[in-house]
XYZ file of C-alpha atoms in Angstrom:
279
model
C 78.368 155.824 187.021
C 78.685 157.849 183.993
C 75.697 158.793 182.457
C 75.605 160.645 178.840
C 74.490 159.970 175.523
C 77.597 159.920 174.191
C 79.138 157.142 176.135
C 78.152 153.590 176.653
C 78.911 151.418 179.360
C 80.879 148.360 178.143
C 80.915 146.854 181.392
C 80.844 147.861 185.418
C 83.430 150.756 185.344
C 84.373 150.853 181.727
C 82.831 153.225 179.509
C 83.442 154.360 175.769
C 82.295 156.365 173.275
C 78.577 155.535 172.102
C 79.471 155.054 168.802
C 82.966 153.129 168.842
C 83.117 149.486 168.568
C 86.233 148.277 170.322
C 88.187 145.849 168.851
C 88.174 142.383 170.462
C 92.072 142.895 172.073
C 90.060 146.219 174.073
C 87.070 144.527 174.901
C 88.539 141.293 176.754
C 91.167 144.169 178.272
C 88.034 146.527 179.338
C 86.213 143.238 180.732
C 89.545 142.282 183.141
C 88.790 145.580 184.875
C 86.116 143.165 186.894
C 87.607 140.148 187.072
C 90.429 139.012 190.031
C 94.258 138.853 188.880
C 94.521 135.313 188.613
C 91.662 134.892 186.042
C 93.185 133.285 182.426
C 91.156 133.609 178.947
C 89.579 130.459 178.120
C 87.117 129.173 175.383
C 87.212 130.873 172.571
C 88.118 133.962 174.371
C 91.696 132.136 174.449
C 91.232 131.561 170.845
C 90.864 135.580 169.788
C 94.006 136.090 172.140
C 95.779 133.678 169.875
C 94.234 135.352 166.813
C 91.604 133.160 165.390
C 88.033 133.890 165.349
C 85.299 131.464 166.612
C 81.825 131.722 167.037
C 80.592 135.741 168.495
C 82.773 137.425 170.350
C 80.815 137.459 173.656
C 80.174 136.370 175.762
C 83.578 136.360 176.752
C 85.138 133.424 179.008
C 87.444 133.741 181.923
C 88.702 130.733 184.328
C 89.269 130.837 188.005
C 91.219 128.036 189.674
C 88.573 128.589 193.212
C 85.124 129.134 193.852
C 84.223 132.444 192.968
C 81.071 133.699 191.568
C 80.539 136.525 188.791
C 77.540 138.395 187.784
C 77.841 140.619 184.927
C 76.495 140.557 181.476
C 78.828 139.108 178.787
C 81.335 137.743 181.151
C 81.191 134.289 181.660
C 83.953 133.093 184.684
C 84.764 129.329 184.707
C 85.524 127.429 188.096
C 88.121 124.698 188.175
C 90.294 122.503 190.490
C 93.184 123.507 189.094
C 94.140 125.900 186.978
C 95.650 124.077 183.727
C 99.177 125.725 182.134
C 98.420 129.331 181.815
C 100.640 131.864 180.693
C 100.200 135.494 181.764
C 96.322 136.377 180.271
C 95.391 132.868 179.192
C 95.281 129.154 179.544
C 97.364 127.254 177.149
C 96.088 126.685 173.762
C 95.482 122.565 174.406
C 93.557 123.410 177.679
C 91.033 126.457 175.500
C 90.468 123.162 173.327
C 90.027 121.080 175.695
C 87.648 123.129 177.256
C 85.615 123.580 174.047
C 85.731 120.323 173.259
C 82.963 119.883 175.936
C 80.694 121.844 173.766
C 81.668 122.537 170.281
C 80.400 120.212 167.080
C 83.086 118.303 165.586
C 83.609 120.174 162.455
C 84.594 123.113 164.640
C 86.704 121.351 166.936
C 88.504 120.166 163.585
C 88.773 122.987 162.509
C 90.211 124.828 165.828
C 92.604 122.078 166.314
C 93.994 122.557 162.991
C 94.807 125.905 163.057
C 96.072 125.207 166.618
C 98.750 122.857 165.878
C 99.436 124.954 162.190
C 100.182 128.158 163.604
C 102.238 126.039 166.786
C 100.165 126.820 169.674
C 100.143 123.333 170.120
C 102.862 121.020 169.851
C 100.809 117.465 170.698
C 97.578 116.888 169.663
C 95.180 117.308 172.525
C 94.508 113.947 173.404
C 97.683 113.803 175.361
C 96.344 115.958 177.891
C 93.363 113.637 179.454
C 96.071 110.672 180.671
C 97.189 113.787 183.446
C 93.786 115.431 183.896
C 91.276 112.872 182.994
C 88.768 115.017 185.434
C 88.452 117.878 183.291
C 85.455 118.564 181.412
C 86.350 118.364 177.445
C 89.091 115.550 178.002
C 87.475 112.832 176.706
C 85.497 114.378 173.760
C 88.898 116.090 172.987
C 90.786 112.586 172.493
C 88.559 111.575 170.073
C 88.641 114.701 168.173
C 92.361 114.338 167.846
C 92.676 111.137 165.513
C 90.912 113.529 162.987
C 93.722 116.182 163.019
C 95.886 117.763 160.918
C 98.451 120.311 161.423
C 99.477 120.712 157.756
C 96.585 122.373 156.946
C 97.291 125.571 155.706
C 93.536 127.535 156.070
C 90.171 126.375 157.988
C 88.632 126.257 154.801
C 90.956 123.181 153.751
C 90.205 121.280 157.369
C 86.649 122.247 156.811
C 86.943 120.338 153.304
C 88.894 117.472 154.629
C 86.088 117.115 157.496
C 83.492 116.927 155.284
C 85.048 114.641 152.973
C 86.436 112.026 155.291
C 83.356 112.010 157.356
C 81.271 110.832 154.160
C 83.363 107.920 153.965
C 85.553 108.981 151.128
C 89.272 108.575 151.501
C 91.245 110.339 153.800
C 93.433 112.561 150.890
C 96.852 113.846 151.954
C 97.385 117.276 153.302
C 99.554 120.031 151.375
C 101.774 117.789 150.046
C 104.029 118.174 146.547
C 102.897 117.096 143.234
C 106.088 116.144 140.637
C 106.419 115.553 137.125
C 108.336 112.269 136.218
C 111.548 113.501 136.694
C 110.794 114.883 140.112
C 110.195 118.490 139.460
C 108.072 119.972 141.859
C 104.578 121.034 139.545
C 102.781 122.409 142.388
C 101.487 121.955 146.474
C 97.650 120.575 146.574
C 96.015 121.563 148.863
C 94.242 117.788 149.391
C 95.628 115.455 147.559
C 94.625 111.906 145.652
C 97.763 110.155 144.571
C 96.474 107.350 143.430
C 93.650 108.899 141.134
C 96.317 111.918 140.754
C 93.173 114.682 141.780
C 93.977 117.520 143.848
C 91.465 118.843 145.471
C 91.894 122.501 145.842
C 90.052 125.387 147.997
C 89.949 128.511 145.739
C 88.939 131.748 148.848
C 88.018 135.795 147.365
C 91.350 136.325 147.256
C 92.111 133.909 144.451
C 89.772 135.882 142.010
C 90.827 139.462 143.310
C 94.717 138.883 143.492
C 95.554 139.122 139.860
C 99.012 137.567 140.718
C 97.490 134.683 142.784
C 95.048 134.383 139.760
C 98.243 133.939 137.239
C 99.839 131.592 139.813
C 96.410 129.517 139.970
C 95.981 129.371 136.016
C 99.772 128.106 135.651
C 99.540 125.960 138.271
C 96.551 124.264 136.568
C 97.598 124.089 133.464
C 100.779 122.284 135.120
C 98.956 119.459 136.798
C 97.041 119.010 133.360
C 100.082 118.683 131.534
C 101.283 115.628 133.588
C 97.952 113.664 133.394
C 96.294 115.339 136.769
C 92.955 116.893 137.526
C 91.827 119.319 140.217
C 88.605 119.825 142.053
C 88.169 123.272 143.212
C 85.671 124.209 145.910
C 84.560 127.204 146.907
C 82.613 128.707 149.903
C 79.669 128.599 148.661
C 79.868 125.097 147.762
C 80.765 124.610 151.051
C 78.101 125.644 152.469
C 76.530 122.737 150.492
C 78.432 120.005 152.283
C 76.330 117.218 150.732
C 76.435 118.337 146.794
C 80.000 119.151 147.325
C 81.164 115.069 148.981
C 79.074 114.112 145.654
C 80.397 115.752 143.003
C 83.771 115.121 144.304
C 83.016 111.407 143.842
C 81.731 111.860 140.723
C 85.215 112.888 139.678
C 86.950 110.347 141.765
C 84.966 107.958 139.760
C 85.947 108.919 136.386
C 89.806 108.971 138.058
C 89.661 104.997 138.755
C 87.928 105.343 141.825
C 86.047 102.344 142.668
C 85.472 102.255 146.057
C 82.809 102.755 148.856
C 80.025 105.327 147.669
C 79.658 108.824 150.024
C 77.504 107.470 152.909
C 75.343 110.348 154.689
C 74.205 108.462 157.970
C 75.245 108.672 161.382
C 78.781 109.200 160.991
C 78.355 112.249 158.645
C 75.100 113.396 161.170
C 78.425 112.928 164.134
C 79.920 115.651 162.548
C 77.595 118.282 162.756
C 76.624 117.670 166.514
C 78.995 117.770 169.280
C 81.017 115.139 170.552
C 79.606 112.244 172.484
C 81.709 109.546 174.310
């Protein structure tokens, strides 16, 4: 056992210095150095090895296809019957989902699914996997968080919009699709999209307002859908972190588009998708 004050012991056997934060690709390889061969990422573990960021960091989650136990602080080692498709560090991306699906609230099981089947680390959505392992914790819950998915959605941001929209009881709006002029010239890509009232609905990040050319593209893009009779709604994070204002002032606008149909209803379905997943 080392023992100085300018190292730190990450975990049994693996030291660093005191000061240095390893990056999450070090830490999962540091933690392996206790863990058996055969043991795949999992969770959201899985998720950082894919590259996108959920929740903290540890503790971090292994999976073991036998009964073996594991004692050591921010290492958490899964047990299973069998050991799902795994390639050589990790289980495949539909089993880390359907494993979190056990767990995770719906709007972040939207989200991750999302980005799973945008960036092709899943090719079906997850509910095809319970019909073949119906057993496995996560299966169920993950079958009904696949009807809400879509993998056209370009940021988390957007599927976090779309959640919070359709789960108010607006309409579902169409993901990154084109919007054209008369004559079928493309005007621009919304990010959600309202035909029928002709409002995109459009998530506007940092990077918008500190990328002078994305700012330039933005403004001309704008001033595009206004010339052929369109509006946009822009959100932002901080109104997303105001789910509730932000499903009503978007029907505010919807309203004064034509919209004339159900009102935003904030009751057990919208509750549903800040809680995990029941079946």
């Amino acid at each position: 056992m080392l023992e100085h004050a300018r190292f730190r012991q990450v975990y049994p056997r693996v030291y660093c210095l005191a000061d240095l934060e390893l990056p999450p690709d070090e830490q999962i390889a540091a933690a392996r150095r206790n863990l058996p061969s055969d043991a795949r990422t999992t969770h959201s573990t899985r998720l950082r090895e894919l590259g996108m960021e959920h929740g903290r960091l540890e503790p971090l989650h292994f999976v073991v296809a036998r009964d073996l136990h594991l004692d050591v602080d921010g290492i958490v080692l899964h047990r299973t019957k069998r050991m799902p498709p795994s390639g050589p560090t990790g289980v495949c991306a539909e089993a880390a989902f359907v494993a979190l699906a056990a767990t995770e609230r719906m709007i972040d099981l939207i989200i991750i699914g999302d980005w799973l089947l945008s960036n092709d680390h899943m090719r079906t959505t997850p509910g095809r996997v319970r019909p073949n392992l119906p057993w496995r914790s996560g299966a169920a819950q993950a079958t009904v968080v696949a009807a809400h998915l879509d993998g056209r959605a370009r940021s988390t941001k957007e599927s976090e919009t779309r959640a919070v929209v359709v789960f108010a009881g607006l309409p579902r709006p169409e993901v990154n699709v084109d919007v054209r002029d008369a004559a079928g010239t493309l005007v621009g890509i919304g990010d959600l999209v309202y035909r029928l009232w002709r409002l995109v609905v459009e998530y506007e990040g940092r990077q918008h307002a500190l990328d002078i050319r994305q700012f330039a593209r933005d403004i001309d893009r704008y001033a595009g859908f206004r010339r052929i009779g369109w509006d946009y709604h822009q959100v932002t994070n901080e109104r997303l972190a105001r789910p509730r204002s932000l499903v009503l002032a978007l029907h505010d606008q919807l309203v004064h588009r034509g919209y004339n149909g159900p009102a935003p209803v904030f009751g057990r379905r919208w509750a549903s998708l800040f809680q995990p997943v029941t079946v």
